[in-house]
JSON list of C-alpha atoms in Angstrom, two decimals:
[
{"chain": "A", "resi": 361, "resn": "UNK", "atom": "CA", "xyz": [-10.54, -12.12, -1.32]},
{"chain": "A", "resi": 362, "resn": "UNK", "atom": "CA", "xyz": [-8.92, -9.04, -2.80]},
{"chain": "A", "resi": 363, "resn": "UNK", "atom": "CA", "xyz": [-5.82, -9.44, -0.67]},
{"chain": "A", "resi": 364, "resn": "UNK", "atom": "CA", "xyz": [-3.83, -12.46, -1.75]},
{"chain": "A", "resi": 365, "resn": "UNK", "atom": "CA", "xyz": [-0.21, -11.46, -1.24]},
{"chain": "A", "resi": 366, "resn": "UNK", "atom": "CA", "xyz": [2.07, -14.06, 0.28]},
{"chain": "A", "resi": 367, "resn": "UNK", "atom": "CA", "xyz": [2.40, -14.18, 4.04]},
{"chain": "A", "resi": 368, "resn": "UNK", "atom": "CA", "xyz": [5.10, -15.58, 6.26]},
{"chain": "A", "resi": 369, "resn": "UNK", "atom": "CA", "xyz": [5.27, -18.43, 8.73]},
{"chain": "A", "resi": 370, "resn": "UNK", "atom": "CA", "xyz": [8.53, -19.54, 10.32]},
{"chain": "A", "resi": 371, "resn": "UNK", "atom": "CA", "xyz": [9.37, -22.93, 11.79]},
{"chain": "A", "resi": 372, "resn": "UNK", "atom": "CA", "xyz": [12.34, -23.94, 13.93]},
{"chain": "A", "resi": 373, "resn": "UNK", "atom": "CA", "xyz": [15.09, -25.79, 12.09]},
{"chain": "A", "resi": 374, "resn": "UNK", "atom": "CA", "xyz": [15.29, -29.46, 12.92]},
{"chain": "A", "resi": 375, "resn": "UNK", "atom": "CA", "xyz": [12.16, -29.82, 15.04]},
{"chain": "A", "resi": 376, "resn": "UNK", "atom": "CA", "xyz": [9.92, -27.80, 12.67]},
{"chain": "A", "resi": 377, "resn": "UNK", "atom": "CA", "xyz": [8.17, -26.47, 15.78]},
{"chain": "A", "resi": 378, "resn": "UNK", "atom": "CA", "xyz": [6.29, -23.20, 15.66]},
{"chain": "A", "resi": 379, "resn": "UNK", "atom": "CA", "xyz": [8.64, -20.26, 16.25]},
{"chain": "A", "resi": 380, "resn": "UNK", "atom": "CA", "xyz": [8.83, -16.46, 16.00]},
{"chain": "A", "resi": 381, "resn": "UNK", "atom": "CA", "xyz": [7.53, -15.12, 12.68]},
{"chain": "A", "resi": 382, "resn": "UNK", "atom": "CA", "xyz": [8.61, -11.73, 11.36]},
{"chain": "A", "resi": 383, "resn": "UNK", "atom": "CA", "xyz": [5.41, -10.68, 9.63]},
{"chain": "A", "resi": 384, "resn": "UNK", "atom": "CA", "xyz": [6.28, -7.04, 8.84]},
{"chain": "A", "resi": 385, "resn": "UNK", "atom": "CA", "xyz": [9.62, -5.76, 7.64]},
{"chain": "A", "resi": 386, "resn": "UNK", "atom": "CA", "xyz": [12.45, -5.36, 7.84]},
{"chain": "A", "resi": 387, "resn": "UNK", "atom": "CA", "xyz": [12.30, -1.67, 6.97]},
{"chain": "A", "resi": 388, "resn": "UNK", "atom": "CA", "xyz": [15.43, 0.48, 6.78]},
{"chain": "A", "resi": 389, "resn": "UNK", "atom": "CA", "xyz": [15.15, 4.19, 7.68]},
{"chain": "A", "resi": 390, "resn": "UNK", "atom": "CA", "xyz": [17.12, 7.21, 8.80]},
{"chain": "A", "resi": 391, "resn": "UNK", "atom": "CA", "xyz": [20.23, 6.25, 6.86]},
{"chain": "A", "resi": 392, "resn": "UNK", "atom": "CA", "xyz": [23.11, 8.62, 7.50]},
{"chain": "A", "resi": 393, "resn": "UNK", "atom": "CA", "xyz": [26.80, 8.47, 6.63]},
{"chain": "A", "resi": 394, "resn": "UNK", "atom": "CA", "xyz": [27.48, 6.36, 9.74]},
{"chain": "A", "resi": 395, "resn": "UNK", "atom": "CA", "xyz": [24.23, 4.75, 10.86]},
{"chain": "A", "resi": 396, "resn": "UNK", "atom": "CA", "xyz": [20.84, 3.29, 9.91]},
{"chain": "A", "resi": 397, "resn": "UNK", "atom": "CA", "xyz": [17.65, 2.37, 11.73]},
{"chain": "A", "resi": 398, "resn": "UNK", "atom": "CA", "xyz": [16.11, -1.05, 11.03]},
{"chain": "A", "resi": 399, "resn": "UNK", "atom": "CA", "xyz": [12.61, -1.96, 12.25]},
{"chain": "A", "resi": 400, "resn": "UNK", "atom": "CA", "xyz": [10.32, -4.99, 12.02]},
{"chain": "A", "resi": 401, "resn": "UNK", "atom": "CA", "xyz": [7.37, -6.64, 13.76]},
{"chain": "A", "resi": 402, "resn": "UNK", "atom": "CA", "xyz": [6.90, -10.16, 15.10]},
{"chain": "A", "resi": 403, "resn": "UNK", "atom": "CA", "xyz": [3.84, -12.27, 15.89]},
{"chain": "A", "resi": 404, "resn": "UNK", "atom": "CA", "xyz": [4.86, -12.65, 19.55]},
{"chain": "A", "resi": 405, "resn": "UNK", "atom": "CA", "xyz": [7.26, -10.95, 22.00]},
{"chain": "A", "resi": 406, "resn": "UNK", "atom": "CA", "xyz": [10.86, -11.87, 21.28]},
{"chain": "A", "resi": 407, "resn": "UNK", "atom": "CA", "xyz": [14.38, -10.57, 21.48]},
{"chain": "A", "resi": 408, "resn": "UNK", "atom": "CA", "xyz": [15.63, -8.70, 18.43]},
{"chain": "A", "resi": 409, "resn": "UNK", "atom": "CA", "xyz": [19.01, -8.06, 16.86]},
{"chain": "A", "resi": 410, "resn": "UNK", "atom": "CA", "xyz": [20.70, -6.96, 13.64]},
{"chain": "A", "resi": 411, "resn": "UNK", "atom": "CA", "xyz": [23.81, -8.70, 12.31]},
{"chain": "A", "resi": 412, "resn": "UNK", "atom": "CA", "xyz": [25.94, -6.40, 10.17]},
{"chain": "A", "resi": 413, "resn": "UNK", "atom": "CA", "xyz": [29.66, -6.13, 9.36]},
{"chain": "A", "resi": 414, "resn": "UNK", "atom": "CA", "xyz": [30.61, -8.83, 11.85]},
{"chain": "A", "resi": 415, "resn": "UNK", "atom": "CA", "xyz": [28.80, -7.10, 14.72]},
{"chain": "A", "resi": 416, "resn": "UNK", "atom": "CA", "xyz": [25.48, -7.73, 16.46]},
{"chain": "A", "resi": 417, "resn": "UNK", "atom": "CA", "xyz": [23.26, -4.84, 17.56]},
{"chain": "A", "resi": 418, "resn": "UNK", "atom": "CA", "xyz": [20.59, -5.83, 20.11]},
{"chain": "A", "resi": 419, "resn": "UNK", "atom": "CA", "xyz": [17.22, -4.32, 21.00]},
{"chain": "A", "resi": 420, "resn": "UNK", "atom": "CA", "xyz": [16.61, -3.48, 24.65]},
{"chain": "A", "resi": 421, "resn": "UNK", "atom": "CA", "xyz": [13.87, -5.96, 25.57]},
{"chain": "A", "resi": 422, "resn": "UNK", "atom": "CA", "xyz": [11.45, -8.62, 24.38]},
{"chain": "A", "resi": 423, "resn": "UNK", "atom": "CA", "xyz": [8.71, -6.99, 22.29]},
{"chain": "A", "resi": 424, "resn": "UNK", "atom": "CA", "xyz": [6.67, -7.40, 19.11]},
{"chain": "A", "resi": 425, "resn": "UNK", "atom": "CA", "xyz": [7.73, -4.03, 17.63]},
{"chain": "A", "resi": 426, "resn": "UNK", "atom": "CA", "xyz": [11.48, -3.94, 17.10]},
{"chain": "A", "resi": 427, "resn": "UNK", "atom": "CA", "xyz": [13.69, -0.99, 16.23]},
{"chain": "A", "resi": 428, "resn": "UNK", "atom": "CA", "xyz": [17.49, -1.24, 16.25]},
{"chain": "A", "resi": 429, "resn": "UNK", "atom": "CA", "xyz": [19.99, 1.46, 15.30]},
{"chain": "A", "resi": 430, "resn": "UNK", "atom": "CA", "xyz": [23.19, 0.29, 13.61]},
{"chain": "A", "resi": 431, "resn": "UNK", "atom": "CA", "xyz": [26.08, 2.73, 14.12]},
{"chain": "A", "resi": 432, "resn": "UNK", "atom": "CA", "xyz": [29.81, 3.15, 13.53]},
{"chain": "A", "resi": 433, "resn": "UNK", "atom": "CA", "xyz": [29.49, 2.58, 9.77]},
{"chain": "A", "resi": 434, "resn": "UNK", "atom": "CA", "xyz": [31.54, 4.05, 6.94]},
{"chain": "A", "resi": 435, "resn": "UNK", "atom": "CA", "xyz": [30.01, 6.60, 4.52]},
{"chain": "A", "resi": 436, "resn": "UNK", "atom": "CA", "xyz": [28.94, 5.62, 0.99]},
{"chain": "A", "resi": 437, "resn": "UNK", "atom": "CA", "xyz": [29.39, 1.92, 1.79]},
{"chain": "A", "resi": 438, "resn": "UNK", "atom": "CA", "xyz": [27.09, -1.02, 1.10]},
{"chain": "A", "resi": 439, "resn": "UNK", "atom": "CA", "xyz": [26.38, -3.31, 4.03]},
{"chain": "A", "resi": 440, "resn": "UNK", "atom": "CA", "xyz": [24.68, -6.68, 4.23]},
{"chain": "A", "resi": 441, "resn": "UNK", "atom": "CA", "xyz": [22.45, -7.21, 7.26]},
{"chain": "A", "resi": 442, "resn": "UNK", "atom": "CA", "xyz": [20.26, -9.89, 8.79]},
{"chain": "A", "resi": 443, "resn": "UNK", "atom": "CA", "xyz": [17.38, -9.55, 11.22]},
{"chain": "A", "resi": 444, "resn": "UNK", "atom": "CA", "xyz": [17.27, -12.00, 14.13]},
{"chain": "A", "resi": 445, "resn": "UNK", "atom": "CA", "xyz": [14.22, -12.47, 16.38]},
{"chain": "A", "resi": 446, "resn": "UNK", "atom": "CA", "xyz": [14.36, -15.30, 18.89]},
{"chain": "A", "resi": 447, "resn": "UNK", "atom": "CA", "xyz": [15.62, -18.30, 16.89]},
{"chain": "A", "resi": 448, "resn": "UNK", "atom": "CA", "xyz": [14.42, -16.88, 13.57]},
{"chain": "A", "resi": 449, "resn": "UNK", "atom": "CA", "xyz": [17.05, -15.48, 11.20]},
{"chain": "A", "resi": 450, "resn": "UNK", "atom": "CA", "xyz": [15.83, -13.73, 8.06]},
{"chain": "A", "resi": 451, "resn": "UNK", "atom": "CA", "xyz": [17.46, -13.80, 4.64]},
{"chain": "A", "resi": 452, "resn": "UNK", "atom": "CA", "xyz": [20.16, -11.15, 4.09]},
{"chain": "A", "resi": 453, "resn": "UNK", "atom": "CA", "xyz": [19.34, -7.68, 2.79]},
{"chain": "A", "resi": 454, "resn": "UNK", "atom": "CA", "xyz": [21.60, -4.75, 1.87]},
{"chain": "A", "resi": 455, "resn": "UNK", "atom": "CA", "xyz": [21.58, -1.01, 2.42]},
{"chain": "A", "resi": 456, "resn": "UNK", "atom": "CA", "xyz": [24.04, 1.73, 1.51]},
{"chain": "A", "resi": 457, "resn": "UNK", "atom": "CA", "xyz": [25.12, 4.50, 3.87]},
{"chain": "A", "resi": 458, "resn": "UNK", "atom": "CA", "xyz": [24.89, 8.11, 2.71]},
{"chain": "A", "resi": 459, "resn": "UNK", "atom": "CA", "xyz": [27.88, 9.97, 1.27]},
{"chain": "A", "resi": 460, "resn": "UNK", "atom": "CA", "xyz": [29.27, 12.93, 3.20]},
{"chain": "A", "resi": 461, "resn": "UNK", "atom": "CA", "xyz": [28.90, 15.31, 0.25]},
{"chain": "A", "resi": 462, "resn": "UNK", "atom": "CA", "xyz": [27.88, 15.54, -3.40]},
{"chain": "A", "resi": 463, "resn": "UNK", "atom": "CA", "xyz": [24.69, 14.96, -5.33]},
{"chain": "A", "resi": 464, "resn": "UNK", "atom": "CA", "xyz": [22.04, 12.36, -4.56]},
{"chain": "A", "resi": 465, "resn": "UNK", "atom": "CA", "xyz": [18.97, 10.92, -6.27]},
{"chain": "A", "resi": 466, "resn": "UNK", "atom": "CA", "xyz": [15.52, 10.33, -4.83]},
{"chain": "A", "resi": 467, "resn": "UNK", "atom": "CA", "xyz": [12.04, 9.48, -6.10]},
{"chain": "A", "resi": 468, "resn": "UNK", "atom": "CA", "xyz": [8.79, 11.28, -5.24]},
{"chain": "A", "resi": 469, "resn": "UNK", "atom": "CA", "xyz": [5.45, 9.47, -5.42]},
{"chain": "A", "resi": 470, "resn": "UNK", "atom": "CA", "xyz": [1.89, 10.04, -4.32]},
{"chain": "A", "resi": 471, "resn": "UNK", "atom": "CA", "xyz": [-1.48, 8.29, -4.29]},
{"chain": "A", "resi": 472, "resn": "UNK", "atom": "CA", "xyz": [-1.58, 4.50, -4.71]},
{"chain": "A", "resi": 473, "resn": "UNK", "atom": "CA", "xyz": [-5.28, 4.07, -4.02]},
{"chain": "A", "resi": 474, "resn": "UNK", "atom": "CA", "xyz": [-6.95, 0.94, -5.31]},
{"chain": "A", "resi": 475, "resn": "UNK", "atom": "CA", "xyz": [-8.22, 0.67, -8.87]},
{"chain": "A", "resi": 476, "resn": "UNK", "atom": "CA", "xyz": [-11.04, -1.36, -10.39]},
{"chain": "A", "resi": 477, "resn": "UNK", "atom": "CA", "xyz": [-10.59, -4.99, -11.33]},
{"chain": "A", "resi": 478, "resn": "UNK", "atom": "CA", "xyz": [-9.60, -6.84, -8.17]},
{"chain": "A", "resi": 479, "resn": "UNK", "atom": "CA", "xyz": [-6.38, -8.78, -7.63]},
{"chain": "A", "resi": 480, "resn": "UNK", "atom": "CA", "xyz": [-3.23, -6.67, -7.53]},
{"chain": "A", "resi": 481, "resn": "UNK", "atom": "CA", "xyz": [-5.13, -3.62, -8.80]},
{"chain": "A", "resi": 482, "resn": "UNK", "atom": "CA", "xyz": [-7.23, -3.69, -5.64]},
{"chain": "A", "resi": 483, "resn": "UNK", "atom": "CA", "xyz": [-5.11, -5.28, -2.91]},
{"chain": "A", "resi": 484, "resn": "UNK", "atom": "CA", "xyz": [-7.14, -4.15, 0.09]},
{"chain": "A", "resi": 485, "resn": "UNK", "atom": "CA", "xyz": [-7.15, -0.45, -0.68]},
{"chain": "A", "resi": 486, "resn": "UNK", "atom": "CA", "xyz": [-3.82, -0.34, -2.55]},
{"chain": "A", "resi": 487, "resn": "UNK", "atom": "CA", "xyz": [-3.03, -0.42, -6.27]},
{"chain": "A", "resi": 488, "resn": "UNK", "atom": "CA", "xyz": [-0.27, -2.92, -5.62]},
{"chain": "A", "resi": 489, "resn": "UNK", "atom": "CA", "xyz": [0.72, -3.69, -9.22]},
{"chain": "A", "resi": 490, "resn": "UNK", "atom": "CA", "xyz": [1.60, -0.09, -10.13]},
{"chain": "A", "resi": 491, "resn": "UNK", "atom": "CA", "xyz": [3.16, 0.66, -6.73]},
{"chain": "A", "resi": 492, "resn": "UNK", "atom": "CA", "xyz": [5.41, -2.38, -6.91]},
{"chain": "A", "resi": 493, "resn": "UNK", "atom": "CA", "xyz": [6.47, -1.54, -10.47]},
{"chain": "A", "resi": 494, "resn": "UNK", "atom": "CA", "xyz": [7.24, 2.12, -9.66]},
{"chain": "A", "resi": 495, "resn": "UNK", "atom": "CA", "xyz": [9.22, 1.30, -6.53]},
{"chain": "A", "resi": 496, "resn": "UNK", "atom": "CA", "xyz": [11.19, -1.41, -8.32]},
{"chain": "A", "resi": 497, "resn": "UNK", "atom": "CA", "xyz": [12.01, 1.03, -11.14]},
{"chain": "A", "resi": 498, "resn": "UNK", "atom": "CA", "xyz": [13.13, 3.66, -8.60]},
{"chain": "A", "resi": 499, "resn": "UNK", "atom": "CA", "xyz": [15.36, 1.16, -6.81]},
{"chain": "A", "resi": 500, "resn": "UNK", "atom": "CA", "xyz": [16.95, 0.00, -10.07]},
{"chain": "A", "resi": 501, "resn": "UNK", "atom": "CA", "xyz": [17.55, 3.66, -10.94]},
{"chain": "A", "resi": 502, "resn": "UNK", "atom": "CA", "xyz": [19.67, 3.78, -7.76]},
{"chain": "A", "resi": 503, "resn": "UNK", "atom": "CA", "xyz": [17.65, 6.34, -5.81]},
{"chain": "A", "resi": 504, "resn": "UNK", "atom": "CA", "xyz": [18.76, 6.71, -2.22]},
{"chain": "A", "resi": 505, "resn": "UNK", "atom": "CA", "xyz": [15.28, 7.17, -0.77]},
{"chain": "A", "resi": 506, "resn": "UNK", "atom": "CA", "xyz": [11.63, 7.64, -1.72]},
{"chain": "A", "resi": 507, "resn": "UNK", "atom": "CA", "xyz": [9.29, 10.41, -0.60]},
{"chain": "A", "resi": 508, "resn": "UNK", "atom": "CA", "xyz": [5.66, 9.30, -0.63]},
{"chain": "A", "resi": 509, "resn": "UNK", "atom": "CA", "xyz": [3.33, 12.27, -0.23]},
{"chain": "A", "resi": 510, "resn": "UNK", "atom": "CA", "xyz": [0.21, 10.61, 1.14]},
{"chain": "A", "resi": 511, "resn": "UNK", "atom": "CA", "xyz": [-2.87, 8.67, 0.04]},
{"chain": "A", "resi": 512, "resn": "UNK", "atom": "CA", "xyz": [-1.18, 5.37, 0.86]},
{"chain": "A", "resi": 513, "resn": "UNK", "atom": "CA", "xyz": [-4.51, 3.58, 0.46]},
{"chain": "A", "resi": 514, "resn": "UNK", "atom": "CA", "xyz": [-8.11, 4.27, -0.39]},
{"chain": "A", "resi": 515, "resn": "UNK", "atom": "CA", "xyz": [-8.88, 5.00, 3.25]},
{"chain": "A", "resi": 516, "resn": "UNK", "atom": "CA", "xyz": [-12.07, 6.86, 4.13]},
{"chain": "A", "resi": 517, "resn": "UNK", "atom": "CA", "xyz": [-13.30, 3.96, 6.25]},
{"chain": "A", "resi": 518, "resn": "UNK", "atom": "CA", "xyz": [-15.22, 4.06, 9.51]},
{"chain": "A", "resi": 519, "resn": "UNK", "atom": "CA", "xyz": [-13.35, 1.46, 11.57]},
{"chain": "A", "resi": 520, "resn": "UNK", "atom": "CA", "xyz": [-9.80, 1.75, 12.88]},
{"chain": "A", "resi": 521, "resn": "UNK", "atom": "CA", "xyz": [-9.06, -1.94, 12.21]},
{"chain": "A", "resi": 522, "resn": "UNK", "atom": "CA", "xyz": [-10.03, -1.56, 8.57]},
{"chain": "A", "resi": 523, "resn": "UNK", "atom": "CA", "xyz": [-7.74, 1.44, 8.07]},
{"chain": "A", "resi": 524, "resn": "UNK", "atom": "CA", "xyz": [-4.97, -0.48, 9.82]},
{"chain": "A", "resi": 525, "resn": "UNK", "atom": "CA", "xyz": [-5.41, -3.40, 7.40]},
{"chain": "A", "resi": 526, "resn": "UNK", "atom": "CA", "xyz": [-5.17, -1.02, 4.43]},
{"chain": "A", "resi": 527, "resn": "UNK", "atom": "CA", "xyz": [-1.95, 0.50, 5.78]},
{"chain": "A", "resi": 528, "resn": "UNK", "atom": "CA", "xyz": [-0.63, -3.03, 6.40]},
{"chain": "A", "resi": 529, "resn": "UNK", "atom": "CA", "xyz": [-1.38, -3.78, 2.75]},
{"chain": "A", "resi": 530, "resn": "UNK", "atom": "CA", "xyz": [0.75, -0.77, 1.75]},
{"chain": "A", "resi": 531, "resn": "UNK", "atom": "CA", "xyz": [3.58, -2.01, 3.99]},
{"chain": "A", "resi": 532, "resn": "UNK", "atom": "CA", "xyz": [3.38, -5.49, 2.45]},
{"chain": "A", "resi": 533, "resn": "UNK", "atom": "CA", "xyz": [3.79, -4.09, -1.06]},
{"chain": "A", "resi": 534, "resn": "UNK", "atom": "CA", "xyz": [6.67, -1.70, -0.26]},
{"chain": "A", "resi": 535, "resn": "UNK", "atom": "CA", "xyz": [8.62, -4.10, 1.99]},
{"chain": "A", "resi": 536, "resn": "UNK", "atom": "CA", "xyz": [10.98, -5.61, -0.63]},
{"chain": "A", "resi": 537, "resn": "UNK", "atom": "CA", "xyz": [12.28, -2.13, -1.56]},
{"chain": "A", "resi": 538, "resn": "UNK", "atom": "CA", "xyz": [11.89, -0.63, 1.92]},
{"chain": "A", "resi": 539, "resn": "UNK", "atom": "CA", "xyz": [14.24, -3.31, 3.27]},
{"chain": "A", "resi": 540, "resn": "UNK", "atom": "CA", "xyz": [16.97, -1.71, 1.12]},
{"chain": "A", "resi": 541, "resn": "UNK", "atom": "CA", "xyz": [16.24, 2.03, 0.96]},
{"chain": "A", "resi": 542, "resn": "UNK", "atom": "CA", "xyz": [14.16, 4.37, 3.14]},
{"chain": "A", "resi": 543, "resn": "UNK", "atom": "CA", "xyz": [10.59, 5.26, 2.14]},
{"chain": "A", "resi": 544, "resn": "UNK", "atom": "CA", "xyz": [9.36, 8.36, 3.95]},
{"chain": "A", "resi": 545, "resn": "UNK", "atom": "CA", "xyz": [5.56, 8.65, 4.00]},
{"chain": "A", "resi": 546, "resn": "UNK", "atom": "CA", "xyz": [3.31, 11.54, 4.93]},
{"chain": "A", "resi": 547, "resn": "UNK", "atom": "CA", "xyz": [-0.44, 11.72, 5.45]},
{"chain": "A", "resi": 548, "resn": "UNK", "atom": "CA", "xyz": [-2.91, 12.54, 2.71]},
{"chain": "A", "resi": 549, "resn": "UNK", "atom": "CA", "xyz": [-6.62, 13.19, 2.88]},
{"chain": "A", "resi": 550, "resn": "UNK", "atom": "CA", "xyz": [-7.32, 9.46, 2.37]},
{"chain": "A", "resi": 551, "resn": "UNK", "atom": "CA", "xyz": [-5.50, 8.59, 5.60]},
{"chain": "A", "resi": 552, "resn": "UNK", "atom": "CA", "xyz": [-8.77, 9.51, 7.30]},
{"chain": "A", "resi": 553, "resn": "UNK", "atom": "CA", "xyz": [-10.94, 7.59, 9.70]},
{"chain": "A", "resi": 554, "resn": "UNK", "atom": "CA", "xyz": [-14.49, 8.80, 9.18]},
{"chain": "A", "resi": 555, "resn": "UNK", "atom": "CA", "xyz": [-16.90, 9.24, 12.06]},
{"chain": "A", "resi": 556, "resn": "UNK", "atom": "CA", "xyz": [-20.39, 7.83, 12.08]},
{"chain": "A", "resi": 557, "resn": "UNK", "atom": "CA", "xyz": [-22.96, 10.31, 13.35]},
{"chain": "A", "resi": 558, "resn": "UNK", "atom": "CA", "xyz": [-26.41, 9.41, 14.62]},
{"chain": "A", "resi": 559, "resn": "UNK", "atom": "CA", "xyz": [-29.39, 11.76, 14.51]},
{"chain": "A", "resi": 560, "resn": "UNK", "atom": "CA", "xyz": [-32.29, 11.10, 16.87]},
{"chain": "A", "resi": 561, "resn": "UNK", "atom": "CA", "xyz": [-31.01, 7.58, 17.52]},
{"chain": "A", "resi": 562, "resn": "UNK", "atom": "CA", "xyz": [-31.21, 6.57, 13.85]}
]
């Protein structure tokens, strides 16, 4: 298979019973001087919460798509946070709130379509090796966010599920950096779902 990135499977402590698995995220977005939005997805409906700065911020209901806004934060401050879904608690991550004034740094990227050669060069529609390296370099250069101007995958497929899997591959690659700084994506021409036309029943 061309997609061989690690997955996740969580087990309850003690009993080792099957429990809620966070399979996508966390992703941090919309960071301001006093707040941030954290989102993630789980393999089954569960409660969701964010632990940060000694406080717990809860989601409204049991769901598989979680989005929690953390507020009341101080500007230009680094915070450690943990995602909690059901009995599952993820490892800690960190984000930094925006300053109220002054200069800032960001990275701009575009087009991470798959290359030839298999493996990380073709990780289900995504050139994962280069994308991971560029995002890691941007994070180490202390950018505050990344703008990604489209062509997140090779796209141009005819089935919605296949395009969804390609976009999931993109999310898998960006997650380690996206858990710490926002990545704002836009659509490119390769984010297209092609139609299949029939002529005379053929």
